[in-house]
PDB file of C-alpha atoms and ligand atoms in Angstrom:
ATOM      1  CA  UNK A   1     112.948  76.304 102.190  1.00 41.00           C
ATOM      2  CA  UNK A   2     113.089  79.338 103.876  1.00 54.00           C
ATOM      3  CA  UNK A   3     116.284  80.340 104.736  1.00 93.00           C
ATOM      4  CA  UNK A   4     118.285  79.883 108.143  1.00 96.00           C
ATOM      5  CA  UNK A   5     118.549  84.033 108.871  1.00 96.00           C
ATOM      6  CA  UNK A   6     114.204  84.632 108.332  1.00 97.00           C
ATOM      7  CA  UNK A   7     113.329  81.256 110.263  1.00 97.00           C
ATOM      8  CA  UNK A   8     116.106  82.719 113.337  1.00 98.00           C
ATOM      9  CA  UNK A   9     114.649  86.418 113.090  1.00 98.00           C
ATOM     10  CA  UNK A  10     110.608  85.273 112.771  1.00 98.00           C
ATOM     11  CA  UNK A  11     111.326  83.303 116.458  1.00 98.00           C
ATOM     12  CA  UNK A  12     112.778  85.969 117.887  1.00 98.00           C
ATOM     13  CA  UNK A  13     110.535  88.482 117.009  1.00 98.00           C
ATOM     14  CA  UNK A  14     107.398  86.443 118.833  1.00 98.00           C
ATOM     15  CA  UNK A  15     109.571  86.059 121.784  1.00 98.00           C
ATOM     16  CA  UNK A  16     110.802  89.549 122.075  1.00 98.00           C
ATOM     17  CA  UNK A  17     106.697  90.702 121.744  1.00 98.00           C
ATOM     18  CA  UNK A  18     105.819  88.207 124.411  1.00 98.00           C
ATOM     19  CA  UNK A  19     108.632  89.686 126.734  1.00 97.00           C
ATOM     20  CA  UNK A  20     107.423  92.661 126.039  1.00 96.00           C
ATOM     21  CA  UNK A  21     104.048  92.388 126.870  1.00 95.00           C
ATOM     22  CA  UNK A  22     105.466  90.357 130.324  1.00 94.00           C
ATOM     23  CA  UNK A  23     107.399  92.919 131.323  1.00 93.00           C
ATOM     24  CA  UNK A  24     104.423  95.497 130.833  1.00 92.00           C
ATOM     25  CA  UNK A  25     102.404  93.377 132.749  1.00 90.00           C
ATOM     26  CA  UNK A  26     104.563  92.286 135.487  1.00 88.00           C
ATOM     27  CA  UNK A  27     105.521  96.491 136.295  1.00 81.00           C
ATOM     28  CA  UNK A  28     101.946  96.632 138.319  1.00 74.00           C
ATOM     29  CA  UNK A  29     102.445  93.345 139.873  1.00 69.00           C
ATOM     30  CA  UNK A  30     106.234  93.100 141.681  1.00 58.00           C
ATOM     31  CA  UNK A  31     108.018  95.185 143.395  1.00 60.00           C
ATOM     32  CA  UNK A  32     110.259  96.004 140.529  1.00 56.00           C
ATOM     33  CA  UNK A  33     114.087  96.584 141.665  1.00 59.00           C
ATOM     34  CA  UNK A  34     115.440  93.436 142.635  1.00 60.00           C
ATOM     35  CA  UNK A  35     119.214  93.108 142.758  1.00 65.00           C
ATOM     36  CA  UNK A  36     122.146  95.708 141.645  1.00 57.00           C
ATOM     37  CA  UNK A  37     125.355  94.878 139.484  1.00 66.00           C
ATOM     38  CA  UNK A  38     128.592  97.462 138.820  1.00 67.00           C
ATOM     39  CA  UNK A  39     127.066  99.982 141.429  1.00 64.00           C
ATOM     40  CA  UNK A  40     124.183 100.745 143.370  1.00 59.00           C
ATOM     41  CA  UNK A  41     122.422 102.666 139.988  1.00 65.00           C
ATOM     42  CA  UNK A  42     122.992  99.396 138.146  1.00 65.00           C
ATOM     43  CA  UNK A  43     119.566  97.689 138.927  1.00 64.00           C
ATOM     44  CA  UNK A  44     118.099  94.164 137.671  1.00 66.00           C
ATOM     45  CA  UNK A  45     114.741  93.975 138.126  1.00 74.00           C
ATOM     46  CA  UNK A  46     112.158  90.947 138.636  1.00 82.00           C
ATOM     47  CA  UNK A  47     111.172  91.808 134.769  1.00 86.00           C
ATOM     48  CA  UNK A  48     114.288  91.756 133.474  1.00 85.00           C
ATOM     49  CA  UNK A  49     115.011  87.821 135.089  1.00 89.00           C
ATOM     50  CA  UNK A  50     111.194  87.003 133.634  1.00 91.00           C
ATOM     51  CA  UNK A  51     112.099  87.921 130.240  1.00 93.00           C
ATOM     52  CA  UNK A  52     114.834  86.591 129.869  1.00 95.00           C
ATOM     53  CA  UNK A  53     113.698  83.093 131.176  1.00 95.00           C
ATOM     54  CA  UNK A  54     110.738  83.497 128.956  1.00 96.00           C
ATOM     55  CA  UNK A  55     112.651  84.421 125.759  1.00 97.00           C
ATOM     56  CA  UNK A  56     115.547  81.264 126.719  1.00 97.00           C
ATOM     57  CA  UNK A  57     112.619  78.698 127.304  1.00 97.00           C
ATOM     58  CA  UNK A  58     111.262  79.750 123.946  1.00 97.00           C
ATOM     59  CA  UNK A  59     114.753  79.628 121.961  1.00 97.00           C
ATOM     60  CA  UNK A  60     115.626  76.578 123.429  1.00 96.00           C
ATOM     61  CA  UNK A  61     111.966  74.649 122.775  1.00 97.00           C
ATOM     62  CA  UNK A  62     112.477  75.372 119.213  1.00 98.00           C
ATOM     63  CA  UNK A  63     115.836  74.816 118.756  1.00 98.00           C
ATOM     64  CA  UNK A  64     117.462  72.769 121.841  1.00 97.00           C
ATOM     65  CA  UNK A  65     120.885  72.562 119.897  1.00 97.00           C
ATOM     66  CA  UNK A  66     121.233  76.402 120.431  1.00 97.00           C
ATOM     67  CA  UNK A  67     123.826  78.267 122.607  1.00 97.00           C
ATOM     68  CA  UNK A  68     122.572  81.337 124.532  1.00 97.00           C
ATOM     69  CA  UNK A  69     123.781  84.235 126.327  1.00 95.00           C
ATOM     70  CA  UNK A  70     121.791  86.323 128.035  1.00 93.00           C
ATOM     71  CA  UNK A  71     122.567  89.748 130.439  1.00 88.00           C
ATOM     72  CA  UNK A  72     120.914  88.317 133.246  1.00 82.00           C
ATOM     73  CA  UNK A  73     122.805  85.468 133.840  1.00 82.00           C
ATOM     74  CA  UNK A  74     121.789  83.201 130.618  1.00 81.00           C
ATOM     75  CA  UNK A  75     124.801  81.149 129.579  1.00 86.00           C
ATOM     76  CA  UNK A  76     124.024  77.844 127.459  1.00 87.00           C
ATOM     77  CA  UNK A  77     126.258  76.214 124.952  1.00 93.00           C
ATOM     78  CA  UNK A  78     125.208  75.031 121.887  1.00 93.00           C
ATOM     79  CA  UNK A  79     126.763  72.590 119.140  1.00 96.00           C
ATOM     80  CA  UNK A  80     124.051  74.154 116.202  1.00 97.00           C
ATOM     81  CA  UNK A  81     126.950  77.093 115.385  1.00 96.00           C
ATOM     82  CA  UNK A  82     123.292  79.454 115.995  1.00 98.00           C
ATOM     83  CA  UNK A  83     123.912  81.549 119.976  1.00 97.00           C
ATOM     84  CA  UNK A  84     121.154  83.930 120.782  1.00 98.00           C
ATOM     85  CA  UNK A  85     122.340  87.257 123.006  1.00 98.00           C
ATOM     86  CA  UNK A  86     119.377  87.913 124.540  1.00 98.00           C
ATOM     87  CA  UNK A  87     119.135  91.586 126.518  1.00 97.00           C
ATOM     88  CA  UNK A  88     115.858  90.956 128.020  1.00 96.00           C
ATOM     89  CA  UNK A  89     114.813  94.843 128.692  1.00 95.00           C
ATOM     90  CA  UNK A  90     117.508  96.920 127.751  1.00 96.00           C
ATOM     91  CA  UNK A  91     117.407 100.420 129.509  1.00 95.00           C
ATOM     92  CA  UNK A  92     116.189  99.099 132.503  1.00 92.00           C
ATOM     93  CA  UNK A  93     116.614 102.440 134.650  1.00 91.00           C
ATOM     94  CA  UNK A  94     114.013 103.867 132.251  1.00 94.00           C
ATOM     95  CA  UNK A  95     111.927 100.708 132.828  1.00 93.00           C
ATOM     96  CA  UNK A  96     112.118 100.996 136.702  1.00 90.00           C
ATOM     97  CA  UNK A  97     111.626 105.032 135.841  1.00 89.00           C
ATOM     98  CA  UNK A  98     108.652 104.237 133.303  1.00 90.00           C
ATOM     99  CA  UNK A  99     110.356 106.035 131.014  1.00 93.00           C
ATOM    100  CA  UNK A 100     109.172 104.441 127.469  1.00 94.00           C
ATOM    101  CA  UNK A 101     112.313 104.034 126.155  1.00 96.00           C
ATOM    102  CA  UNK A 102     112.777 100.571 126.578  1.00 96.00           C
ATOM    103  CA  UNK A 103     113.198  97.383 124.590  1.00 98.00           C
ATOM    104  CA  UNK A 104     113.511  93.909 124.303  1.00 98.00           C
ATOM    105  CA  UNK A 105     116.664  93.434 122.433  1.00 98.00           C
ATOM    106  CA  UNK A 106     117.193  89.621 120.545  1.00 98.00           C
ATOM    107  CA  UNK A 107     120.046  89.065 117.748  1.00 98.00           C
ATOM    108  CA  UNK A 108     120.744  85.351 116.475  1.00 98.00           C
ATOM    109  CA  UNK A 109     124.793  84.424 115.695  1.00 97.00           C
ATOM    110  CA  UNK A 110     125.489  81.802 113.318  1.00 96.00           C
ATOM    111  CA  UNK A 111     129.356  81.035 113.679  1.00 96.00           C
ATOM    112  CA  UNK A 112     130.456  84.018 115.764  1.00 95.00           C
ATOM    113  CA  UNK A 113     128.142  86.522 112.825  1.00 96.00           C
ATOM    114  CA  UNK A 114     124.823  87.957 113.913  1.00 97.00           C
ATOM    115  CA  UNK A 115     122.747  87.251 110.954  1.00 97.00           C
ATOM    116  CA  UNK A 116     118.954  88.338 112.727  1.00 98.00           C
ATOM    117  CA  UNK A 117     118.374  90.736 114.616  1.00 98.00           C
ATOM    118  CA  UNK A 118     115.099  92.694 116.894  1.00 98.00           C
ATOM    119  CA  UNK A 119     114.344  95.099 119.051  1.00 98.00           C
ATOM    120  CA  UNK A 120     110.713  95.487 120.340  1.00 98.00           C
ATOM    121  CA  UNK A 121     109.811  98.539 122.468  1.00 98.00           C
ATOM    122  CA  UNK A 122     106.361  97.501 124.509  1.00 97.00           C
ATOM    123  CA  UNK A 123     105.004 101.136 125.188  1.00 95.00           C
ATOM    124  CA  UNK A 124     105.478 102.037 121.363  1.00 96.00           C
ATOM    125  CA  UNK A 125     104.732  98.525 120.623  1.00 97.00           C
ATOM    126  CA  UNK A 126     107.102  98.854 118.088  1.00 98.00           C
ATOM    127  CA  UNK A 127     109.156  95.789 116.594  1.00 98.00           C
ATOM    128  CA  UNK A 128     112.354  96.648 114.795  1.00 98.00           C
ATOM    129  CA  UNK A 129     113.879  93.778 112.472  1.00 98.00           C
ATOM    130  CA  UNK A 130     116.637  92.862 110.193  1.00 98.00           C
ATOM    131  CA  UNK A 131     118.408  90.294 108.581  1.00 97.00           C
ATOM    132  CA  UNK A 132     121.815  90.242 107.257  1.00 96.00           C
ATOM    133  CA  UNK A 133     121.329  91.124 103.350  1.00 95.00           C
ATOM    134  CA  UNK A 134     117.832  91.591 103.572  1.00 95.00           C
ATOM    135  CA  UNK A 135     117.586  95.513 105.045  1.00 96.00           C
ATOM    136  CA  UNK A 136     115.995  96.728 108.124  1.00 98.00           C
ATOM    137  CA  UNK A 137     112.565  97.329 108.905  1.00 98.00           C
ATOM    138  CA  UNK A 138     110.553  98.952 111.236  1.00 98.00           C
ATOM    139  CA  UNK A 139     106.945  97.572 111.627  1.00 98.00           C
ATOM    140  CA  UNK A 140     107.792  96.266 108.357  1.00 98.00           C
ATOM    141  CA  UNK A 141     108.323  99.101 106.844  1.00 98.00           C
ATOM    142  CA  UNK A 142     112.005 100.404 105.152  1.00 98.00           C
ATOM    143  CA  UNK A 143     114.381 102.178 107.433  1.00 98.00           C
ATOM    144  CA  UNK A 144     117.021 103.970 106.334  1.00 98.00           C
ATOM    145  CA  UNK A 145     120.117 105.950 108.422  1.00 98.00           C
ATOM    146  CA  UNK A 146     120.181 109.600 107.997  1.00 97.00           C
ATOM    147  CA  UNK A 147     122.218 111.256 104.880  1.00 97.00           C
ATOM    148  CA  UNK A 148     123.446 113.839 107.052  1.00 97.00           C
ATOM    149  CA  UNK A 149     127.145 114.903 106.439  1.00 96.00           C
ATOM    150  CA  UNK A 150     127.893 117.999 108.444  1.00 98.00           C
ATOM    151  CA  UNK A 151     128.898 117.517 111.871  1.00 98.00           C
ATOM    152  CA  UNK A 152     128.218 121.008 113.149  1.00 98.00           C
ATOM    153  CA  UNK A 153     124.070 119.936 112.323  1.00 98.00           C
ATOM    154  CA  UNK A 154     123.867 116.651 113.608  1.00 98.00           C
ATOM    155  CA  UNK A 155     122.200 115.242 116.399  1.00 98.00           C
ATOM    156  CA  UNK A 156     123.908 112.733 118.747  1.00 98.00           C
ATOM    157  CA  UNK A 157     122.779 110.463 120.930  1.00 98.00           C
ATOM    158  CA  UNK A 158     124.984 108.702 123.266  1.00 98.00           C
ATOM    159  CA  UNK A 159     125.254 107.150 126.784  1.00 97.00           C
ATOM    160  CA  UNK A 160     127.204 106.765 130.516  1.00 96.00           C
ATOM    161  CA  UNK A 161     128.538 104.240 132.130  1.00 92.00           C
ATOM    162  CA  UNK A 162     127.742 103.644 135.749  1.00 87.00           C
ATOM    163  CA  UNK A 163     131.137 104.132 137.477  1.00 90.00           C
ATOM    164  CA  UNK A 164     131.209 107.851 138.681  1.00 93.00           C
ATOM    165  CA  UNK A 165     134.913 107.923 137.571  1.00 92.00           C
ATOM    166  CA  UNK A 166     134.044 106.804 134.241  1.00 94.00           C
ATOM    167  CA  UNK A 167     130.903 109.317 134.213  1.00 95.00           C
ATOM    168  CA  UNK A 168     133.361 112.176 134.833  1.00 96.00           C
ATOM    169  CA  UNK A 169     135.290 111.246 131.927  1.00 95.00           C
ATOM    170  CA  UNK A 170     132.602 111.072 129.748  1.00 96.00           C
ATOM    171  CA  UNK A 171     131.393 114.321 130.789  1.00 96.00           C
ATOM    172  CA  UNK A 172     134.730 116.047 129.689  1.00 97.00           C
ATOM    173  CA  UNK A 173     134.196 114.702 126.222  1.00 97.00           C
ATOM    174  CA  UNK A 174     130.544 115.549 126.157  1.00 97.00           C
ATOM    175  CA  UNK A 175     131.806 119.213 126.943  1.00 97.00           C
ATOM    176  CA  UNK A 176     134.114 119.324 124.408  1.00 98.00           C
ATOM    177  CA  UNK A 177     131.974 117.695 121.353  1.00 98.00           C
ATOM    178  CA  UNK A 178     128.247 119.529 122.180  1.00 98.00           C
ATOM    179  CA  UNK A 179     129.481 123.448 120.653  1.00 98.00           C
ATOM    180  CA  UNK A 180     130.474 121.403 117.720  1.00 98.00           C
ATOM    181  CA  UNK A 181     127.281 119.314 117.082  1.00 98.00           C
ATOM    182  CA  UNK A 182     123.491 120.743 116.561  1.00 98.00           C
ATOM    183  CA  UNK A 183     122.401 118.509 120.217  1.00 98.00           C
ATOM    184  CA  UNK A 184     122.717 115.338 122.316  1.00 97.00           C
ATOM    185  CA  UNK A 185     120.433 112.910 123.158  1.00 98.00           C
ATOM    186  CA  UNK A 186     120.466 110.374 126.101  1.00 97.00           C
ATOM    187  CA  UNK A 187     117.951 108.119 125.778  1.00 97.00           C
ATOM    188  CA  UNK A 188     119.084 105.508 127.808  1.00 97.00           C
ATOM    189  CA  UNK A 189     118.581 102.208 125.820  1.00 98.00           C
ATOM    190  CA  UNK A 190     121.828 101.039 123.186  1.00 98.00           C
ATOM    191  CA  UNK A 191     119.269  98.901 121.137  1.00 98.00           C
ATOM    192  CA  UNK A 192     117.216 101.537 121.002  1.00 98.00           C
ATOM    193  CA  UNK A 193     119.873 104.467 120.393  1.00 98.00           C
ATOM    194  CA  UNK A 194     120.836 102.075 117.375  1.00 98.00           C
ATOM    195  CA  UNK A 195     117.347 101.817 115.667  1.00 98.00           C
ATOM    196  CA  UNK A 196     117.491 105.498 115.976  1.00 98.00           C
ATOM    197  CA  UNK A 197     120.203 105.934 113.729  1.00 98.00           C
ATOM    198  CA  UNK A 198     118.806 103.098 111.718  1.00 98.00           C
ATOM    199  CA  UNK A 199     115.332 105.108 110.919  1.00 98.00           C
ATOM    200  CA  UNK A 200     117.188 108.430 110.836  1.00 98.00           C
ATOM    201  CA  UNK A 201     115.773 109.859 113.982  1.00 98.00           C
ATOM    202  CA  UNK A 202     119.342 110.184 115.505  1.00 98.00           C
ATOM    203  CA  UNK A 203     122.545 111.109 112.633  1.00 98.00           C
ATOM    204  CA  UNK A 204     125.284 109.160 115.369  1.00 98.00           C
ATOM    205  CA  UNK A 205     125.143 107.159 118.376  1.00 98.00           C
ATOM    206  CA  UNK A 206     128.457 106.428 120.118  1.00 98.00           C
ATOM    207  CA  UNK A 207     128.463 105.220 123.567  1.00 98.00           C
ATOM    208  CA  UNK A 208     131.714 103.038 125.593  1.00 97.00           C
ATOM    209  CA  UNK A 209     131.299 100.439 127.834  1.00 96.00           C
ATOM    210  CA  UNK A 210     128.391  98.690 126.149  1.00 97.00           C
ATOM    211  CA  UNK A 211     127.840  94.583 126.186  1.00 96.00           C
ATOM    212  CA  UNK A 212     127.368  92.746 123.021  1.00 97.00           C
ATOM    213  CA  UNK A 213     123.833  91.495 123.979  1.00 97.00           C
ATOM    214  CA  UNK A 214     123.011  95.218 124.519  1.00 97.00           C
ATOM    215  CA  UNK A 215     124.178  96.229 120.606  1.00 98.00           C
ATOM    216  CA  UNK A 216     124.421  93.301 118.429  1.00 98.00           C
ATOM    217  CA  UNK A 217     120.822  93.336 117.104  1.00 98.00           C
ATOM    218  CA  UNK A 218     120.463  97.183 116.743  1.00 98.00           C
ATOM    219  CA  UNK A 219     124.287  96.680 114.986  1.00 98.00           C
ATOM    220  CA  UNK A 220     123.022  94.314 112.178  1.00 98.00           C
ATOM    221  CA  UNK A 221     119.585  96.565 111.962  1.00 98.00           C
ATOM    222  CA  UNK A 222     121.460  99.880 111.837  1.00 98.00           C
ATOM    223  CA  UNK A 223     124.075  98.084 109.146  1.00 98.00           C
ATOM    224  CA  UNK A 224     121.334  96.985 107.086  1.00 98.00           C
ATOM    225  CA  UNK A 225     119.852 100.466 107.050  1.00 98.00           C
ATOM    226  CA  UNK A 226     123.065 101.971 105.506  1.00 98.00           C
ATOM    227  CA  UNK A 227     124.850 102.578 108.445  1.00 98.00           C
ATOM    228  CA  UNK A 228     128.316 102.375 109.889  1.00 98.00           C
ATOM    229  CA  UNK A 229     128.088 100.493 113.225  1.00 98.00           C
ATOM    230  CA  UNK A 230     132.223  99.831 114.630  1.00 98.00           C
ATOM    231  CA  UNK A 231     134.933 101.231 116.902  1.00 98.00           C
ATOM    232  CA  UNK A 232     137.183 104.099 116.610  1.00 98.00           C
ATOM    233  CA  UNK A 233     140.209 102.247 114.884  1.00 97.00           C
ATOM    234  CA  UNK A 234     138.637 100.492 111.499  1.00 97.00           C
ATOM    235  CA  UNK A 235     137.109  97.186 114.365  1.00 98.00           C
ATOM    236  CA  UNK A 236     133.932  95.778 115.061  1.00 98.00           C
ATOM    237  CA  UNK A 237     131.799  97.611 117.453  1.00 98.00           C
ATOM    238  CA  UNK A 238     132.803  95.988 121.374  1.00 97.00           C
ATOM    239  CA  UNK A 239     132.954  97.042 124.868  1.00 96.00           C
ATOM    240  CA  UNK A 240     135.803  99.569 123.996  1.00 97.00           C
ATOM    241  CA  UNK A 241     133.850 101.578 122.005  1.00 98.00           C
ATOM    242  CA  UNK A 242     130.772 101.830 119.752  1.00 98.00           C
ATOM    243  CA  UNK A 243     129.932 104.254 116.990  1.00 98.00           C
ATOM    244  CA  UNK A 244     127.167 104.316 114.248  1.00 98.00           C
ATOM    245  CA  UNK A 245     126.314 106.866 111.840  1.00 98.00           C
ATOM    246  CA  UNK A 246     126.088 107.183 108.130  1.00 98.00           C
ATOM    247  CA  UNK A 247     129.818 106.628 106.311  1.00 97.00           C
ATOM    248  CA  UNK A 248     130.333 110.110 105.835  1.00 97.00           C
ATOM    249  CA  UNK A 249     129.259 111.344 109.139  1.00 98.00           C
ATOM    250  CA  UNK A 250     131.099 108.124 110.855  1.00 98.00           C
ATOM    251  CA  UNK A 251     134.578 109.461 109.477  1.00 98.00           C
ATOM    252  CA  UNK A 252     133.610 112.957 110.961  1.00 98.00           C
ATOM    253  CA  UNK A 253     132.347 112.142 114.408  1.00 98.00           C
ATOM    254  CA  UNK A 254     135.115 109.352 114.733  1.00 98.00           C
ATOM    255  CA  UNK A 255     137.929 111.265 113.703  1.00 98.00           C
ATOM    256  CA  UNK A 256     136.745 114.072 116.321  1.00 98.00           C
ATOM    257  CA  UNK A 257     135.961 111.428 119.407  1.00 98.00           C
ATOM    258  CA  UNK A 258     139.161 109.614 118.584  1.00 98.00           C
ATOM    259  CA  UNK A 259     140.938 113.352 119.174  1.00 97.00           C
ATOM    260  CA  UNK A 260     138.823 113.354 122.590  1.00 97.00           C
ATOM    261  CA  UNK A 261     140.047 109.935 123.306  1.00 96.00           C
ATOM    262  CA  UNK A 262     136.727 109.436 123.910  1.00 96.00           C
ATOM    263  CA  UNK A 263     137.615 105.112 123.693  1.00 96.00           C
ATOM    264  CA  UNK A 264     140.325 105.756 126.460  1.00 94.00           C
ATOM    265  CA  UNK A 265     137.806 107.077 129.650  1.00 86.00           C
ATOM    266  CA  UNK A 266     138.937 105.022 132.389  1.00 90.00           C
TER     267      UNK A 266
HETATM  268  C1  LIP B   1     121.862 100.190 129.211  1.00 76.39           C
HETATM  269  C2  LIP B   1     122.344 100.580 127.837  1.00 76.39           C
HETATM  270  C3  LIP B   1     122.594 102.079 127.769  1.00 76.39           C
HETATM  271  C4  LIP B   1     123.658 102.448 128.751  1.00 76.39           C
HETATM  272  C5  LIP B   1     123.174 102.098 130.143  1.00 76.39           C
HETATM  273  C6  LIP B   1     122.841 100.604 130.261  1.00 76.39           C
HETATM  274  P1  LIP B   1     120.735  98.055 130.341  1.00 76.39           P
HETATM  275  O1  LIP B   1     121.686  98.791 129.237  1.00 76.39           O
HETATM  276  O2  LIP B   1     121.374 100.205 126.893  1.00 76.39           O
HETATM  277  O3  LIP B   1     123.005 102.481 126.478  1.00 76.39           O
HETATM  278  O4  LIP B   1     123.965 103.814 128.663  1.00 76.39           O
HETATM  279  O5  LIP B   1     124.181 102.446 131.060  1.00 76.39           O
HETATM  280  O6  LIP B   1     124.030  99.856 130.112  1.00 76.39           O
HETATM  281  O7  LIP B   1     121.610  97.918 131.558  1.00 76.39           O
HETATM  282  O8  LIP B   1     119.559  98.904 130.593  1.00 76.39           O
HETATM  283  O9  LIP B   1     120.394  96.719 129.726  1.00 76.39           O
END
């Protein structure tokens, strides 16, 4: 029988390539920004509430039994010990922008542990996939984090929150850790930052402030790819703070951001 983690991840990848191709086709069709959230940059969009009713209808017709939480407002609780976090286009301002890089971001829980994980990105149409002890994959294919270990070469994306207070904060850090890093990069999609790091195409992401529907499939797909995916103090990645990088480049960069007190930006 094929086990519980392929059956979760082969779902979620046909939903999160049907999402994909609905929020594609939905950007000529409505007028995109809809409502805001934390601030008035903080947009939800028509596509983003599509998706995500798309991708819950489809969980839930397979597997009724299932809890779900999605960023748009899906909350269902299950009794099957499986919850789906659903982040139905994650870096929506690049959406909105038509920036490509965007996703559809799926992971699958079973008791509290995300054990399948995807992120699809329409305009590549690019699908992203792990599950827990089977690697990560990209189209398929092997991905594997970068073997990078000197700081002063690597390449680091990472990301802002939308408070202007908090931006500030993380701009002081930024100005302190760029003369001691080869660049930054700010894509503007967590799911997307993490299968970066997972393929090698990024050495670090770090970012604060992030949900767990925005990291916990790129977490299990950049784990699975050799990486280091948790906070600045030995804990699981969470809102506090995120980090991922290889484990010898993790101890650098974290040692250095926890310095910068880059987890304590108001
Ligand atoms: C985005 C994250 C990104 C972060 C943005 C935003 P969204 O998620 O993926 O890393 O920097 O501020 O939170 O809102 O596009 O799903």
């Amino acid at each position: 029988m094929r086990d519980l983690a392929t059956e979760l991840r082969d779902l979620a990848m046909g939903l999160a390539r049907d999402a994909g191709e609905l929020a594609e086709r939905l950007r000529d069709e409505v007028d995109l920004v809809g409502d805001t959230k934390s601030s008035a940059t903080d947009v939800v969009t028509a596509a983003d509430k599509a998706s995500e009713k798309l991708i819950i209808d489809g969980v839930l017709a397979a597997r009724p039994d299932d809890g779900v939480l999605g960023e748009e407002g899906g909350d269902v609780d299950g009794t099957s010990g499986v919850r789906w976090l659903i982040d139905p286009i994650d870096g929506t301002t690049n959406y909105v922008y038509n920036v490509p890089a965007y996703c559809v971001s799926i992971a699958a829980e079973l008791d509290g542990d995300v054990v399948a994980g995807v992120v699809y990105e329409p305009k590549a149409e690019t699908m992203f996939d792990a599950v827990r002890g089977g690697g990560a994959r990209r189209d398929g294919e092997p991905i594997s984090v970068s073997p990078l270990t000197t700081l002063e070469l690597a390449l680091v994306s990472t990301g802002f929150g939308y408070r202007a207070e908090r931006r500030a904060a993380q701009g002081e850090v930024l100005t302190q850790l760029l003369p001691e890093i080869r660049d930054i990069r700010r894509f503007g999609s967590a799911a997307l930052d993490l299968c970066n790091v997972a393929q090698g195409s990024a050495d670090a992401y770090y970012e604060r402030g992030l949900n767990r529907w925005d990291f916990a499939a790129g977490w299990l797909i950049c784990s699975e790819a050799g990486g280091v995916v948790g906070d600045l103090h030995g804990g699981p990645p969470s809102e506090t703070f995120l980090l991922a990088a290889n484990p010898s480049l993790f101890g650098l960069l974290g040692d250095r951001l926890r310095q910068l007190g880059a987890d304590q930006t108001p």
